[in-house]
mmCIF file of C-alpha atoms in Angstrom:
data_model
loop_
_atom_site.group_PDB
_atom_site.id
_atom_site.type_symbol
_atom_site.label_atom_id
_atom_site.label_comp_id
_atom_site.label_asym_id
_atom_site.label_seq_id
_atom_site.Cartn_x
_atom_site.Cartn_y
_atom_site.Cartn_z
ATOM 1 C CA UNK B 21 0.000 0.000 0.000
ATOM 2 C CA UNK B 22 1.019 3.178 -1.086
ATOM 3 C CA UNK B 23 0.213 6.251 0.759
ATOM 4 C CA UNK B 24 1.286 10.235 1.097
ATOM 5 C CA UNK B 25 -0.377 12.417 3.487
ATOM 6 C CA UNK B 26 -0.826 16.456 2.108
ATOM 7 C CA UNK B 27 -3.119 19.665 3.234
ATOM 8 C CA UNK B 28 -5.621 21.289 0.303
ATOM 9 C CA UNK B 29 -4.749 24.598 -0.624
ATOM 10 C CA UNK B 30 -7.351 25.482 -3.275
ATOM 11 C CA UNK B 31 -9.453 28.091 -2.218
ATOM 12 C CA UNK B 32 -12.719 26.198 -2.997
ATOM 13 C CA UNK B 33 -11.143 22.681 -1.807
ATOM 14 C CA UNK B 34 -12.513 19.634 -2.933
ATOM 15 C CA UNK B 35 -15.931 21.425 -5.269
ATOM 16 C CA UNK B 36 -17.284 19.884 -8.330
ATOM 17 C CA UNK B 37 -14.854 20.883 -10.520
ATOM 18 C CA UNK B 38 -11.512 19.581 -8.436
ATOM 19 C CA UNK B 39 -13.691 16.846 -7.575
ATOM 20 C CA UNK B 40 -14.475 15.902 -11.310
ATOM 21 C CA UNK B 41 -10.402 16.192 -11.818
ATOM 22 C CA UNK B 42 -9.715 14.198 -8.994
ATOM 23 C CA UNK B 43 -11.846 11.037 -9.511
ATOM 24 C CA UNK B 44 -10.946 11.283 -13.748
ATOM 25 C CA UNK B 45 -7.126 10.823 -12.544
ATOM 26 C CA UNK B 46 -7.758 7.759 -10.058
ATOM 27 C CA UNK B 47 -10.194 6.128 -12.128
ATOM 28 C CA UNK B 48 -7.214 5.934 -14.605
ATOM 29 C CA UNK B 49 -5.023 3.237 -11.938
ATOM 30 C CA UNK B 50 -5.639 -0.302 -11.447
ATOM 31 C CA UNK B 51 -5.317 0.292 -8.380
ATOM 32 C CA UNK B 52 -8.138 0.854 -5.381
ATOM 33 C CA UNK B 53 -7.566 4.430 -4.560
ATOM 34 C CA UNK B 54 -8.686 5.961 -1.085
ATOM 35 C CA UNK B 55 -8.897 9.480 0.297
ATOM 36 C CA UNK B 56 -8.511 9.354 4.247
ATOM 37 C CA UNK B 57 -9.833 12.501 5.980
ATOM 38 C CA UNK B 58 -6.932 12.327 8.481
ATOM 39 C CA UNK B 59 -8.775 14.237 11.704
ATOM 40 C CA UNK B 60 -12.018 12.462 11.010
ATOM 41 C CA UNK B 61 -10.494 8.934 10.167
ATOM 42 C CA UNK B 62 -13.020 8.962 7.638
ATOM 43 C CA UNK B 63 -12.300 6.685 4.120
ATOM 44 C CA UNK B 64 -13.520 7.696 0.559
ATOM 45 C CA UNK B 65 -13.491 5.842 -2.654
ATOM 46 C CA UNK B 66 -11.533 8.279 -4.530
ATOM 47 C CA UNK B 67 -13.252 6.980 -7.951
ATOM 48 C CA UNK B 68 -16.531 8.487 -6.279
ATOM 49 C CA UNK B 69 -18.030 11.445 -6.868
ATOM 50 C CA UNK B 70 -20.676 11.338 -4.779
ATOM 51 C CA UNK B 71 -18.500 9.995 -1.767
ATOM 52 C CA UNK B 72 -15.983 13.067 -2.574
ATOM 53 C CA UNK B 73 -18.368 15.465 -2.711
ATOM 54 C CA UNK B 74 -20.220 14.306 0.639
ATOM 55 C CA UNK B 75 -17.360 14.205 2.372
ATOM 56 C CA UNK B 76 -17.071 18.097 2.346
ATOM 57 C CA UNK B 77 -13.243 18.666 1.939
ATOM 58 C CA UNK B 78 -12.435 22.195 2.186
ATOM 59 C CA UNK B 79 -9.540 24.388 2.223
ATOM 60 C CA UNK B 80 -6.738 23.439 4.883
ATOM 61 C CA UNK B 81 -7.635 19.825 5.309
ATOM 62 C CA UNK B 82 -5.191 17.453 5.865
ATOM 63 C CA UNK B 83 -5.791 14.177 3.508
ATOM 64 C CA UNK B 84 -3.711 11.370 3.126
ATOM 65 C CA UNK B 85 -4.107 9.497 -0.362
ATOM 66 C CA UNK B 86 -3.728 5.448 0.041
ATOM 67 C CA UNK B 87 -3.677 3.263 -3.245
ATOM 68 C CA UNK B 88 -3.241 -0.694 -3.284
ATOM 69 C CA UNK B 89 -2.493 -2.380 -6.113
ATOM 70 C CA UNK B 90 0.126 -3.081 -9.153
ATOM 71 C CA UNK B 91 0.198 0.601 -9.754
ATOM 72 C CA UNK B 92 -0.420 2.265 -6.505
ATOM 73 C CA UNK B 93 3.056 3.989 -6.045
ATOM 74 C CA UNK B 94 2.392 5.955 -9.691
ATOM 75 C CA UNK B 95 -1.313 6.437 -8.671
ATOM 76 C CA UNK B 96 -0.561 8.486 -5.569
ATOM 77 C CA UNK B 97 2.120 10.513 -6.795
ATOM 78 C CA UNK B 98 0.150 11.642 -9.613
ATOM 79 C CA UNK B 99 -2.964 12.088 -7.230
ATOM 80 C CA UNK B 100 -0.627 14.277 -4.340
ATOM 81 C CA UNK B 101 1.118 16.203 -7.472
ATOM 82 C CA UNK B 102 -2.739 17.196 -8.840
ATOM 83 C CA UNK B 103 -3.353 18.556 -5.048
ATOM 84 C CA UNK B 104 -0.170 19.816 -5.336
ATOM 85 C CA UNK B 105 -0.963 22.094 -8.303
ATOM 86 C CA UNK B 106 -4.397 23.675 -6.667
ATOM 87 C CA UNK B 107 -6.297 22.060 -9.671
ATOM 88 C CA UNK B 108 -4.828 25.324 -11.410
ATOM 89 C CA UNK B 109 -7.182 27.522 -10.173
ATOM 90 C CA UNK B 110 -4.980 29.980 -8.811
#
């Protein structure tokens, strides 16, 4: 299992249009791909929409990204390096 922990820095944090970004990149990956709302222990299927979406993840949360399977390692990096970026709405 693969896993890297990082804070959202978007203004808007996880809205429809990150959101939409987000789940378009993991649903590329073999691999199961989780978003783990670190102060809540709370898992998400990051391949969900709906389950990002509910999950309310603002501005300033800290989320770890956990993906298990033959392509795991290359899933999160590309996941924490979209995060990373702000979803280029800066």
């Amino acid at each position: 299992m693969a896993k890297q922990t990082i804070i959202i820095q978007n203004e808007t944090g996880l809205h429809a249009r990150p959101a939409a970004q987000f789940v378009q990149l993991a649903s590329r990956f073999k691999s199961e791909v989780s978003i783990l709302k670190v102060k809540e222990n709370k898992r998400i299927n990051a391949k969900s929409m709906m389950e990002i979406l509910a999950a309310g993840i603002s501005k300033g949360t800290l989320i770890s990204i956990e993906a298990g399977g033959e392509d795991e390692d290359e899933a999160v990096a590309s996941l924490i390096k979209l995060v990373g970026s702000g979803f280029c709405e800066d």
